[in-house]
mmCIF file of C-alpha atoms and ligand atoms in Angstrom:
data_model
loop_
_atom_site.group_PDB
_atom_site.id
_atom_site.type_symbol
_atom_site.label_atom_id
_atom_site.label_comp_id
_atom_site.label_asym_id
_atom_site.label_seq_id
_atom_site.Cartn_x
_atom_site.Cartn_y
_atom_site.Cartn_z
ATOM 1 C CA UNK A 1 236.660 -59.596 -14.821
ATOM 2 C CA UNK A 2 233.113 -60.785 -15.198
ATOM 3 C CA UNK A 3 232.659 -62.571 -11.665
ATOM 4 C CA UNK A 4 233.835 -60.082 -9.950
ATOM 5 C CA UNK A 5 231.481 -57.151 -11.341
ATOM 6 C CA UNK A 6 228.324 -60.109 -11.048
ATOM 7 C CA UNK A 7 229.360 -60.729 -7.148
ATOM 8 C CA UNK A 8 229.157 -57.138 -6.659
ATOM 9 C CA UNK A 9 226.242 -56.273 -8.234
ATOM 10 C CA UNK A 10 224.792 -58.710 -5.911
ATOM 11 C CA UNK A 11 226.583 -57.919 -3.325
ATOM 12 C CA UNK A 12 224.938 -54.561 -4.307
ATOM 13 C CA UNK A 13 221.748 -55.100 -4.757
ATOM 14 C CA UNK A 14 221.597 -57.211 -1.426
ATOM 15 C CA UNK A 15 222.268 -53.853 0.892
ATOM 16 C CA UNK A 16 219.971 -51.686 -1.056
ATOM 17 C CA UNK A 17 217.169 -54.419 -0.205
ATOM 18 C CA UNK A 18 218.465 -54.532 3.181
ATOM 19 C CA UNK A 19 218.306 -50.605 3.536
ATOM 20 C CA UNK A 20 214.856 -50.213 1.293
ATOM 21 C CA UNK A 21 213.717 -53.103 3.899
ATOM 22 C CA UNK A 22 214.959 -50.768 7.647
ATOM 23 C CA UNK A 23 213.300 -47.813 5.848
ATOM 24 C CA UNK A 24 209.837 -49.294 5.114
ATOM 25 C CA UNK A 25 209.971 -50.837 8.925
ATOM 26 C CA UNK A 26 210.919 -47.417 10.453
ATOM 27 C CA UNK A 27 208.110 -45.179 7.591
ATOM 28 C CA UNK A 28 205.663 -48.063 9.071
ATOM 29 C CA UNK A 29 207.054 -48.201 12.743
ATOM 30 C CA UNK A 30 206.468 -44.118 12.357
ATOM 31 C CA UNK A 31 202.877 -44.299 11.157
ATOM 32 C CA UNK A 32 201.848 -46.512 14.032
ATOM 33 C CA UNK A 33 202.851 -44.024 16.336
ATOM 34 C CA UNK A 34 201.173 -41.348 13.977
ATOM 35 C CA UNK A 35 197.425 -43.180 13.724
ATOM 36 C CA UNK A 36 197.466 -43.828 17.667
ATOM 37 C CA UNK A 37 198.382 -39.889 17.655
ATOM 38 C CA UNK A 38 195.032 -38.987 15.823
ATOM 39 C CA UNK A 39 191.840 -38.892 17.007
ATOM 40 C CA UNK A 40 188.487 -38.007 15.685
ATOM 41 C CA UNK A 41 187.378 -35.269 17.948
ATOM 42 C CA UNK A 42 188.157 -33.539 20.926
ATOM 43 C CA UNK A 43 185.759 -30.668 23.504
ATOM 44 C CA UNK A 44 188.979 -28.839 23.549
ATOM 45 C CA UNK A 45 191.900 -28.319 21.320
ATOM 46 C CA UNK A 46 194.153 -25.421 20.343
ATOM 47 C CA UNK A 47 195.278 -24.295 17.107
ATOM 48 C CA UNK A 48 198.945 -24.380 15.152
ATOM 49 C CA UNK A 49 200.544 -21.083 14.705
ATOM 50 C CA UNK A 50 203.432 -22.320 13.617
ATOM 51 C CA UNK A 51 206.334 -24.725 14.002
ATOM 52 C CA UNK A 52 209.674 -24.600 14.162
ATOM 53 C CA UNK A 53 212.047 -27.216 14.609
ATOM 54 C CA UNK A 54 210.410 -29.411 17.820
ATOM 55 C CA UNK A 55 208.367 -26.183 18.918
ATOM 56 C CA UNK A 56 204.767 -25.732 18.617
ATOM 57 C CA UNK A 57 203.636 -22.364 18.792
ATOM 58 C CA UNK A 58 199.869 -22.929 19.621
ATOM 59 C CA UNK A 59 196.834 -20.313 20.396
ATOM 60 C CA UNK A 60 194.919 -21.800 23.300
ATOM 61 C CA UNK A 61 192.410 -20.453 25.444
ATOM 62 C CA UNK A 62 192.897 -17.079 22.791
ATOM 63 C CA UNK A 63 196.941 -17.739 24.536
ATOM 64 C CA UNK A 64 199.569 -18.458 22.420
ATOM 65 C CA UNK A 65 201.702 -20.823 24.182
ATOM 66 C CA UNK A 66 204.457 -23.061 22.984
ATOM 67 C CA UNK A 67 203.891 -26.951 23.574
ATOM 68 C CA UNK A 68 206.423 -30.028 22.180
ATOM 69 C CA UNK A 69 205.456 -33.272 20.753
ATOM 70 C CA UNK A 70 204.670 -36.214 23.644
ATOM 71 C CA UNK A 71 208.018 -37.863 24.382
ATOM 72 C CA UNK A 72 206.898 -41.580 22.801
ATOM 73 C CA UNK A 73 206.184 -40.043 19.825
ATOM 74 C CA UNK A 74 210.111 -39.399 19.568
ATOM 75 C CA UNK A 75 209.678 -37.786 16.210
ATOM 76 C CA UNK A 76 210.907 -34.006 15.818
ATOM 77 C CA UNK A 77 206.997 -31.554 15.614
ATOM 78 C CA UNK A 78 207.957 -30.276 11.955
ATOM 79 C CA UNK A 79 207.812 -33.557 10.508
ATOM 80 C CA UNK A 80 204.414 -33.963 12.056
ATOM 81 C CA UNK A 81 202.498 -30.542 12.816
ATOM 82 C CA UNK A 82 201.347 -28.315 10.578
ATOM 83 C CA UNK A 83 199.622 -24.212 10.582
ATOM 84 C CA UNK A 84 196.056 -25.365 10.821
ATOM 85 C CA UNK A 85 196.613 -28.333 12.426
ATOM 86 C CA UNK A 86 194.320 -28.881 16.172
ATOM 87 C CA UNK A 87 196.201 -30.419 18.986
ATOM 88 C CA UNK A 88 195.001 -31.258 22.506
ATOM 89 C CA UNK A 89 197.383 -30.040 25.170
ATOM 90 C CA UNK A 90 197.834 -31.375 28.962
ATOM 91 C CA UNK A 91 200.086 -29.164 30.283
ATOM 92 C CA UNK A 92 202.557 -30.702 33.083
ATOM 93 C CA UNK A 93 204.843 -28.523 35.974
ATOM 94 C CA UNK A 94 203.952 -25.483 33.750
ATOM 95 C CA UNK A 95 205.004 -27.288 29.820
ATOM 96 C CA UNK A 96 202.180 -27.715 27.513
ATOM 97 C CA UNK A 97 202.621 -30.882 26.208
ATOM 98 C CA UNK A 98 200.545 -32.137 22.411
ATOM 99 C CA UNK A 99 198.825 -34.721 23.565
ATOM 100 C CA UNK A 100 196.583 -35.454 20.285
ATOM 101 C CA UNK A 101 196.115 -33.793 16.927
ATOM 102 C CA UNK A 102 192.444 -34.431 15.567
ATOM 103 C CA UNK A 103 192.084 -36.012 12.234
ATOM 104 C CA UNK A 104 192.511 -32.945 9.324
ATOM 105 C CA UNK A 105 190.104 -32.106 6.753
ATOM 106 C CA UNK A 106 192.832 -31.898 4.247
ATOM 107 C CA UNK A 107 196.636 -31.450 3.923
ATOM 108 C CA UNK A 108 198.137 -29.450 1.549
ATOM 109 C CA UNK A 109 201.729 -30.928 0.531
ATOM 110 C CA UNK A 110 204.046 -30.094 -2.660
ATOM 111 C CA UNK A 111 207.046 -32.300 -3.693
ATOM 112 C CA UNK A 112 210.600 -30.200 -2.871
ATOM 113 C CA UNK A 113 212.855 -31.025 -5.724
ATOM 114 C CA UNK A 114 215.835 -32.028 -3.513
ATOM 115 C CA UNK A 115 219.265 -31.005 -5.583
ATOM 116 C CA UNK A 116 221.213 -32.906 -3.321
ATOM 117 C CA UNK A 117 220.001 -35.671 -3.990
ATOM 118 C CA UNK A 118 221.402 -37.746 -7.257
ATOM 119 C CA UNK A 119 217.752 -39.386 -8.561
ATOM 120 C CA UNK A 120 215.797 -36.033 -8.143
ATOM 121 C CA UNK A 121 213.616 -37.965 -6.260
ATOM 122 C CA UNK A 122 212.181 -35.640 -4.455
ATOM 123 C CA UNK A 123 210.892 -35.038 -0.897
ATOM 124 C CA UNK A 124 207.102 -34.150 -0.026
ATOM 125 C CA UNK A 125 206.697 -30.927 1.990
ATOM 126 C CA UNK A 126 203.489 -30.155 3.538
ATOM 127 C CA UNK A 127 202.912 -26.734 4.025
ATOM 128 C CA UNK A 128 199.105 -26.747 5.667
ATOM 129 C CA UNK A 129 196.573 -28.160 7.268
ATOM 130 C CA UNK A 130 192.629 -28.039 7.448
ATOM 131 C CA UNK A 131 191.970 -25.801 4.660
ATOM 132 C CA UNK A 132 188.571 -24.472 3.411
ATOM 133 C CA UNK A 133 190.488 -22.134 0.769
ATOM 134 C CA UNK A 134 193.512 -21.363 -1.046
ATOM 135 C CA UNK A 135 194.247 -17.518 -2.117
ATOM 136 C CA UNK A 136 196.783 -17.760 -5.434
ATOM 137 C CA UNK A 137 197.893 -14.172 -4.771
ATOM 138 C CA UNK A 138 200.022 -12.562 -8.188
ATOM 139 C CA UNK A 139 201.279 -9.766 -8.961
ATOM 140 C CA UNK A 140 200.341 -7.595 -11.496
ATOM 141 C CA UNK A 141 204.230 -6.466 -12.049
ATOM 142 C CA UNK A 142 207.367 -7.333 -9.951
ATOM 143 C CA UNK A 143 207.447 -10.498 -9.887
ATOM 144 C CA UNK A 144 205.712 -10.398 -13.838
ATOM 145 C CA UNK A 145 202.718 -12.537 -13.972
ATOM 146 C CA UNK A 146 202.717 -15.862 -16.157
ATOM 147 C CA UNK A 147 199.969 -18.265 -16.580
ATOM 148 C CA UNK A 148 202.059 -20.860 -15.684
ATOM 149 C CA UNK A 149 202.652 -20.367 -12.195
ATOM 150 C CA UNK A 150 198.826 -19.726 -11.630
ATOM 151 C CA UNK A 151 197.957 -23.610 -13.532
ATOM 152 C CA UNK A 152 200.170 -25.111 -12.212
ATOM 153 C CA UNK A 153 199.154 -23.613 -8.720
ATOM 154 C CA UNK A 154 195.747 -24.813 -9.939
ATOM 155 C CA UNK A 155 196.905 -28.404 -10.637
ATOM 156 C CA UNK A 156 197.760 -28.795 -7.028
ATOM 157 C CA UNK A 157 195.187 -27.017 -5.214
ATOM 158 C CA UNK A 158 193.065 -28.999 -6.853
ATOM 159 C CA UNK A 159 194.591 -32.562 -6.255
ATOM 160 C CA UNK A 160 194.486 -31.463 -2.838
ATOM 161 C CA UNK A 161 190.640 -31.335 -3.130
ATOM 162 C CA UNK A 162 190.830 -26.958 -2.027
ATOM 163 C CA UNK A 163 188.851 -24.812 -3.963
ATOM 164 C CA UNK A 164 191.028 -21.771 -5.269
ATOM 165 C CA UNK A 165 190.409 -18.241 -6.477
ATOM 166 C CA UNK A 166 192.946 -15.477 -7.966
ATOM 167 C CA UNK A 167 194.361 -12.194 -6.375
ATOM 168 C CA UNK A 168 195.866 -9.978 -8.463
ATOM 169 C CA UNK A 169 197.776 -8.280 -6.044
ATOM 170 C CA UNK A 170 200.008 -5.007 -7.085
ATOM 171 C CA UNK A 171 197.216 -3.639 -9.313
ATOM 172 C CA UNK A 172 198.270 -0.207 -9.264
ATOM 173 C CA UNK A 173 200.745 -1.498 -11.883
ATOM 174 C CA UNK A 174 198.260 -3.399 -13.960
ATOM 175 C CA UNK A 175 198.428 -3.373 -17.265
ATOM 176 C CA UNK A 176 196.240 -4.545 -20.603
ATOM 177 C CA UNK A 177 198.524 -6.963 -20.795
ATOM 178 C CA UNK A 178 197.147 -8.733 -17.130
ATOM 179 C CA UNK A 179 193.832 -7.816 -17.580
ATOM 180 C CA UNK A 180 193.992 -10.087 -20.690
ATOM 181 C CA UNK A 181 195.833 -12.931 -18.980
ATOM 182 C CA UNK A 182 192.882 -12.374 -15.709
ATOM 183 C CA UNK A 183 190.054 -13.065 -18.277
ATOM 184 C CA UNK A 184 191.746 -16.452 -19.513
ATOM 185 C CA UNK A 185 190.530 -17.468 -15.702
ATOM 186 C CA UNK A 186 186.945 -15.208 -15.360
ATOM 187 C CA UNK A 187 186.376 -17.335 -18.585
ATOM 188 C CA UNK A 188 186.851 -20.689 -16.987
ATOM 189 C CA UNK A 189 184.988 -19.818 -14.032
ATOM 190 C CA UNK A 190 187.871 -18.668 -11.359
ATOM 191 C CA UNK A 191 187.268 -15.824 -9.659
ATOM 192 C CA UNK A 192 189.370 -13.135 -9.672
ATOM 193 C CA UNK A 193 189.904 -10.144 -7.324
ATOM 194 C CA UNK A 194 192.496 -7.744 -7.764
ATOM 195 C CA UNK A 195 193.783 -5.458 -5.036
ATOM 196 C CA UNK A 196 196.603 -3.453 -3.876
ATOM 197 C CA UNK A 197 197.609 -2.738 -0.689
ATOM 198 C CA UNK A 198 199.281 0.415 -1.114
ATOM 199 C CA UNK A 199 196.613 1.377 -2.295
ATOM 200 C CA UNK A 200 194.115 0.015 -0.005
ATOM 201 C CA UNK A 201 191.759 -1.166 -3.026
ATOM 202 C CA UNK A 202 190.301 -4.492 -3.119
ATOM 203 C CA UNK A 203 190.607 -5.856 0.934
ATOM 204 C CA UNK A 204 187.210 -5.382 0.953
ATOM 205 C CA UNK A 205 186.687 -7.943 -2.335
ATOM 206 C CA UNK A 206 188.864 -9.711 -0.365
ATOM 207 C CA UNK A 207 187.407 -10.030 3.088
ATOM 208 C CA UNK A 208 184.271 -10.870 1.540
ATOM 209 C CA UNK A 209 185.462 -14.247 -0.204
ATOM 210 C CA UNK A 210 187.544 -15.406 3.049
ATOM 211 C CA UNK A 211 185.348 -14.866 6.050
ATOM 212 C CA UNK A 212 184.425 -17.405 8.237
ATOM 213 C CA UNK A 213 187.482 -19.970 6.325
ATOM 214 C CA UNK A 214 190.860 -20.947 7.029
ATOM 215 C CA UNK A 215 192.223 -20.219 4.522
ATOM 216 C CA UNK A 216 195.575 -20.020 3.200
ATOM 217 C CA UNK A 217 197.544 -17.465 0.826
ATOM 218 C CA UNK A 218 199.458 -19.304 -1.926
ATOM 219 C CA UNK A 219 202.246 -17.474 -4.765
ATOM 220 C CA UNK A 220 206.042 -16.993 -5.366
ATOM 221 C CA UNK A 221 208.242 -14.660 -3.373
ATOM 222 C CA UNK A 222 207.410 -11.055 -3.602
ATOM 223 C CA UNK A 223 203.996 -11.301 -5.290
ATOM 224 C CA UNK A 224 203.175 -9.190 -1.628
ATOM 225 C CA UNK A 225 200.978 -12.321 0.389
ATOM 226 C CA UNK A 226 202.088 -10.918 3.887
ATOM 227 C CA UNK A 227 201.341 -7.426 2.920
ATOM 228 C CA UNK A 228 197.784 -8.781 2.648
ATOM 229 C CA UNK A 229 198.236 -10.017 6.001
ATOM 230 C CA UNK A 230 199.329 -7.393 7.204
ATOM 231 C CA UNK A 231 196.072 -5.196 5.598
ATOM 232 C CA UNK A 232 193.618 -7.995 6.668
ATOM 233 C CA UNK A 233 195.162 -7.991 10.184
ATOM 234 C CA UNK A 234 195.004 -3.841 10.093
ATOM 235 C CA UNK A 235 198.624 -3.908 11.574
ATOM 236 C CA UNK A 236 202.435 -3.465 9.692
ATOM 237 C CA UNK A 237 204.037 -6.368 12.559
ATOM 238 C CA UNK A 238 204.654 -8.520 9.614
ATOM 239 C CA UNK A 239 208.030 -8.524 7.824
ATOM 240 C CA UNK A 240 207.566 -8.057 4.067
ATOM 241 C CA UNK A 241 210.582 -7.540 1.872
ATOM 242 C CA UNK A 242 211.542 -5.842 -1.350
ATOM 243 C CA UNK A 243 211.782 -7.293 -4.983
ATOM 244 C CA UNK A 244 215.126 -7.283 -6.076
ATOM 245 C CA UNK A 245 216.125 -4.031 -7.141
ATOM 246 C CA UNK A 246 217.877 -6.457 -10.751
ATOM 247 C CA UNK A 247 215.775 -9.469 -10.780
ATOM 248 C CA UNK A 248 212.815 -7.772 -9.921
ATOM 249 C CA UNK A 249 211.801 -11.526 -7.822
ATOM 250 C CA UNK A 250 210.934 -11.522 -4.507
ATOM 251 C CA UNK A 251 214.259 -12.297 -1.904
ATOM 252 C CA UNK A 252 212.003 -15.316 0.437
ATOM 253 C CA UNK A 253 211.566 -12.287 3.093
ATOM 254 C CA UNK A 254 209.499 -15.073 4.603
ATOM 255 C CA UNK A 255 210.589 -18.193 6.138
ATOM 256 C CA UNK A 256 208.045 -20.237 7.976
ATOM 257 C CA UNK A 257 204.250 -20.923 7.484
ATOM 258 C CA UNK A 258 202.569 -18.769 10.316
ATOM 259 C CA UNK A 259 198.151 -18.686 10.925
ATOM 260 C CA UNK A 260 196.543 -15.883 12.160
ATOM 261 C CA UNK A 261 193.086 -14.911 12.918
ATOM 262 C CA UNK A 262 191.989 -11.289 11.517
ATOM 263 C CA UNK A 263 188.174 -12.063 12.475
ATOM 264 C CA UNK A 264 186.010 -14.728 14.361
ATOM 265 C CA UNK A 265 186.138 -18.154 12.485
ATOM 266 C CA UNK A 266 188.530 -16.599 10.221
ATOM 267 C CA UNK A 267 192.314 -17.482 9.798
ATOM 268 C CA UNK A 268 194.447 -16.238 7.612
ATOM 269 C CA UNK A 269 198.021 -19.228 6.367
ATOM 270 C CA UNK A 270 200.708 -16.846 5.513
ATOM 271 C CA UNK A 271 203.238 -19.256 3.733
ATOM 272 C CA UNK A 272 207.172 -18.529 2.220
ATOM 273 C CA UNK A 273 207.290 -18.165 -1.414
ATOM 274 C CA UNK A 274 207.755 -21.059 -3.355
ATOM 275 C CA UNK A 275 210.910 -21.247 -5.638
ATOM 276 C CA UNK A 276 209.821 -24.258 -8.231
ATOM 277 C CA UNK A 277 206.370 -25.993 -7.779
ATOM 278 C CA UNK A 278 206.973 -29.639 -8.942
ATOM 279 C CA UNK A 279 203.863 -31.693 -10.164
ATOM 280 C CA UNK A 280 206.331 -34.444 -11.524
ATOM 281 C CA UNK A 281 204.679 -36.593 -9.059
ATOM 282 C CA UNK A 282 201.500 -36.786 -11.273
ATOM 283 C CA UNK A 283 200.703 -39.140 -13.949
ATOM 284 C CA UNK A 284 200.618 -37.718 -17.781
ATOM 285 C CA UNK A 285 196.738 -39.326 -18.410
ATOM 286 C CA UNK A 286 195.814 -37.455 -15.296
ATOM 287 C CA UNK A 287 197.240 -34.185 -16.234
ATOM 288 C CA UNK A 288 193.975 -33.201 -18.438
ATOM 289 C CA UNK A 289 191.700 -33.357 -15.477
ATOM 290 C CA UNK A 290 193.131 -30.242 -14.607
ATOM 291 C CA UNK A 291 191.998 -28.175 -17.026
ATOM 292 C CA UNK A 292 188.326 -27.929 -17.289
ATOM 293 C CA UNK A 293 187.961 -26.794 -20.004
ATOM 294 C CA UNK A 294 189.221 -29.450 -22.374
ATOM 295 C CA UNK A 295 186.365 -31.545 -21.219
ATOM 296 C CA UNK A 296 183.908 -30.625 -23.394
ATOM 297 C CA UNK A 297 186.620 -32.029 -26.083
ATOM 298 C CA UNK A 298 188.813 -34.279 -24.615
ATOM 299 C CA UNK A 299 186.281 -37.402 -26.132
ATOM 300 C CA UNK A 300 186.192 -36.624 -29.236
ATOM 301 C CA UNK A 301 190.063 -37.023 -29.947
ATOM 302 C CA UNK A 302 190.284 -39.707 -32.684
ATOM 303 C CA UNK A 303 192.286 -42.018 -30.295
ATOM 304 C CA UNK A 304 190.824 -42.811 -27.547
ATOM 305 C CA UNK A 305 194.023 -42.777 -25.029
ATOM 306 C CA UNK A 306 195.235 -39.178 -26.619
ATOM 307 C CA UNK A 307 197.273 -36.954 -24.665
ATOM 308 C CA UNK A 308 196.581 -33.932 -26.915
ATOM 309 C CA UNK A 309 200.526 -33.603 -26.820
ATOM 310 C CA UNK A 310 202.873 -35.190 -29.987
ATOM 311 C CA UNK A 311 199.583 -36.165 -31.480
ATOM 312 C CA UNK A 312 198.570 -34.980 -35.212
ATOM 313 C CA UNK A 313 196.014 -32.099 -34.730
ATOM 314 C CA UNK A 314 193.840 -34.313 -37.351
ATOM 315 C CA UNK A 315 193.651 -36.718 -34.280
ATOM 316 C CA UNK A 316 193.636 -34.568 -31.566
ATOM 317 C CA UNK A 317 190.276 -31.873 -30.759
ATOM 318 C CA UNK A 318 191.661 -30.515 -27.984
ATOM 319 C CA UNK A 319 194.629 -28.715 -30.678
ATOM 320 C CA UNK A 320 192.028 -28.119 -32.911
ATOM 321 C CA UNK A 321 189.821 -26.106 -29.992
ATOM 322 C CA UNK A 322 193.293 -24.406 -29.600
ATOM 323 C CA UNK A 323 193.338 -23.342 -33.338
ATOM 324 C CA UNK A 324 189.781 -22.555 -33.199
ATOM 325 C CA UNK A 325 190.121 -20.219 -30.222
ATOM 326 C CA UNK A 326 187.698 -22.325 -27.995
ATOM 327 C CA UNK A 327 190.670 -23.776 -25.527
ATOM 328 C CA UNK A 328 193.037 -20.519 -24.446
ATOM 329 C CA UNK A 329 196.497 -21.044 -25.944
ATOM 330 C CA UNK A 330 197.995 -20.043 -22.597
ATOM 331 C CA UNK A 331 196.671 -22.601 -21.019
ATOM 332 C CA UNK A 332 196.931 -25.025 -23.508
ATOM 333 C CA UNK A 333 200.897 -24.226 -23.727
ATOM 334 C CA UNK A 334 200.927 -24.217 -19.213
ATOM 335 C CA UNK A 335 199.420 -27.786 -20.148
ATOM 336 C CA UNK A 336 202.182 -28.855 -23.137
ATOM 337 C CA UNK A 337 205.373 -27.636 -20.631
ATOM 338 C CA UNK A 338 203.335 -29.277 -17.229
ATOM 339 C CA UNK A 339 203.609 -33.419 -19.850
ATOM 340 C CA UNK A 340 207.378 -32.072 -20.956
ATOM 341 C CA UNK A 341 208.121 -31.763 -17.484
ATOM 342 C CA UNK A 342 206.092 -34.817 -16.514
ATOM 343 C CA UNK A 343 207.637 -37.064 -19.652
ATOM 344 C CA UNK A 344 210.606 -35.593 -19.141
ATOM 345 C CA UNK A 345 210.797 -34.353 -22.177
ATOM 346 C CA UNK A 346 212.834 -31.205 -24.034
ATOM 347 C CA UNK A 347 211.844 -30.813 -26.852
ATOM 348 C CA UNK A 348 207.888 -29.865 -26.562
ATOM 349 C CA UNK A 349 208.157 -25.989 -28.137
ATOM 350 C CA UNK A 350 207.339 -27.216 -31.354
ATOM 351 C CA UNK A 351 204.427 -28.355 -29.980
ATOM 352 C CA UNK A 352 202.870 -24.842 -28.860
ATOM 353 C CA UNK A 353 204.349 -23.437 -31.822
ATOM 354 C CA UNK A 354 202.869 -25.707 -34.484
ATOM 355 C CA UNK A 355 199.635 -24.155 -32.937
ATOM 356 C CA UNK A 356 200.316 -20.792 -32.227
ATOM 357 C CA UNK A 357 201.383 -20.600 -35.965
ATOM 358 C CA UNK A 358 197.549 -21.135 -37.042
ATOM 359 C CA UNK A 359 195.859 -18.622 -34.461
HETATM 360 N N1 GTP B 1 203.192 -1.620 -6.111
HETATM 361 C C1 GTP B 1 203.063 -2.352 -5.069
HETATM 362 N N2 GTP B 1 203.867 -2.885 -4.345
HETATM 363 C C2 GTP B 1 203.118 -3.478 -3.412
HETATM 364 C C3 GTP B 1 202.440 -3.922 -3.383
HETATM 365 N N3 GTP B 1 202.047 -5.262 -2.267
HETATM 366 C C4 GTP B 1 203.232 -5.185 -1.285
HETATM 367 N N4 GTP B 1 203.975 -4.787 -2.610
HETATM 368 C C5 GTP B 1 205.442 -4.703 -2.453
HETATM 369 O O1 GTP B 1 206.491 -5.832 -3.022
HETATM 370 C C6 GTP B 1 206.806 -6.059 -1.999
HETATM 371 C C7 GTP B 1 207.192 -8.044 -1.601
HETATM 372 O O2 GTP B 1 205.396 -7.907 -0.246
HETATM 373 P P1 GTP B 1 205.923 -8.674 0.600
HETATM 374 O O3 GTP B 1 204.056 -8.614 1.171
HETATM 375 O O4 GTP B 1 207.304 -9.130 1.685
HETATM 376 O O5 GTP B 1 205.449 -10.519 -0.232
HETATM 377 P P2 GTP B 1 205.399 -11.845 0.230
HETATM 378 O O6 GTP B 1 204.651 -12.600 -1.034
HETATM 379 O O7 GTP B 1 205.513 -12.224 1.415
HETATM 380 O O8 GTP B 1 207.103 -12.444 -0.598
HETATM 381 P P3 GTP B 1 207.630 -13.144 0.544
HETATM 382 O O9 GTP B 1 206.932 -13.815 1.613
HETATM 383 O O10 GTP B 1 209.112 -13.850 -0.260
HETATM 384 O O11 GTP B 1 207.511 -14.982 -0.023
HETATM 385 C C8 GTP B 1 207.097 -4.840 -0.862
HETATM 386 O O12 GTP B 1 207.973 -4.517 -1.268
HETATM 387 C C9 GTP B 1 206.080 -4.546 -0.738
HETATM 388 O O13 GTP B 1 205.495 -3.264 -0.133
HETATM 389 C C10 GTP B 1 200.996 -3.116 -3.946
HETATM 390 O O14 GTP B 1 199.691 -3.169 -3.676
HETATM 391 N N5 GTP B 1 201.531 -2.343 -4.647
HETATM 392 MG MG1 MG B 2 206.005 -12.984 2.984
HETATM 393 ZN ZN1 ZN B 3 194.073 -34.948 -28.567
#
């Protein structure tokens, strides 16, 4: 029944458009409200330490207070505020209300893949704000060290304009294999430090890098972000969790991001381990911008729009640089994997294999 089907698809289209318009209207309304809420500056402010649904825990006058958003915002706290935010408070009848938010200097977010959505469109999930530097924490072992995680973190951080350093924790378990991986990053001028919270080594190095800054610790579950936070705070109050015996992965012990002051003007935000770092919102053409060691070569490829992916080696100077050992093959492998995710191309292994054979 072609007529009926055509009518049905017309109706579906109309109802979809209507829904879309309603979403746009409500988003616009929300954004307007948030715009009035944000101010350039204020002499007095508190810092958001943790947000739980409708309550924000705010460090104010050196005390921790519980505050709520002013009523007319009509939105739950954890959709607008994140650890590191600076907020203006007003105390009314023993209740603290958050009247304004100070303009942010940075906002770290990621796309959260939502498996309940049919088309995998994803949700933006904000993690923390006003960050001066990120420490990508990895473990020498348990969970094992994979450059691909580091590369994805580097990409997301650079996209948010947040400088990053790498901290190899559990260096008491380090072998030559991990040392080789760290060298890749030293060679592209990313600072690398090594710590062990068990042996209490490297913590002073870490302190040197992060002193006077608002810093976020990111990294997979079980690498030791909370253990490092305890070491910086000289405490053992923050909950840490054993990695699983079987999979050697972390058990997602930390569930919300939390802000700690470990020294005057120096703070650290401990975050929950991220299960999957989704980078599919990037454009294929822009990925190479995040691999700064490609800079010397990428404009020399035969085709000006070369993606250094499916193009043959004899036309791609990046591939030639990988073969000649001028670009590290692990980094190139990360690049190819990221590209394959973005292009939704499952057939990419041969690209890496071809170059590995020549190496
Ligand atoms: N061998 C070794 N183990 C460590 C070290 N630091 C932490 N651990 C252990 O690693 C496990 C995980 O540590 P956590 O600090 O909970 O890790 P996390 O990164 O906060 O994990 P999530 O909160 O799940 O994201 C714990 O059993 C720690 O005792 C270290 O330097 N060496
Ligand atoms: Mg933790
Ligand atoms: Zn190329």
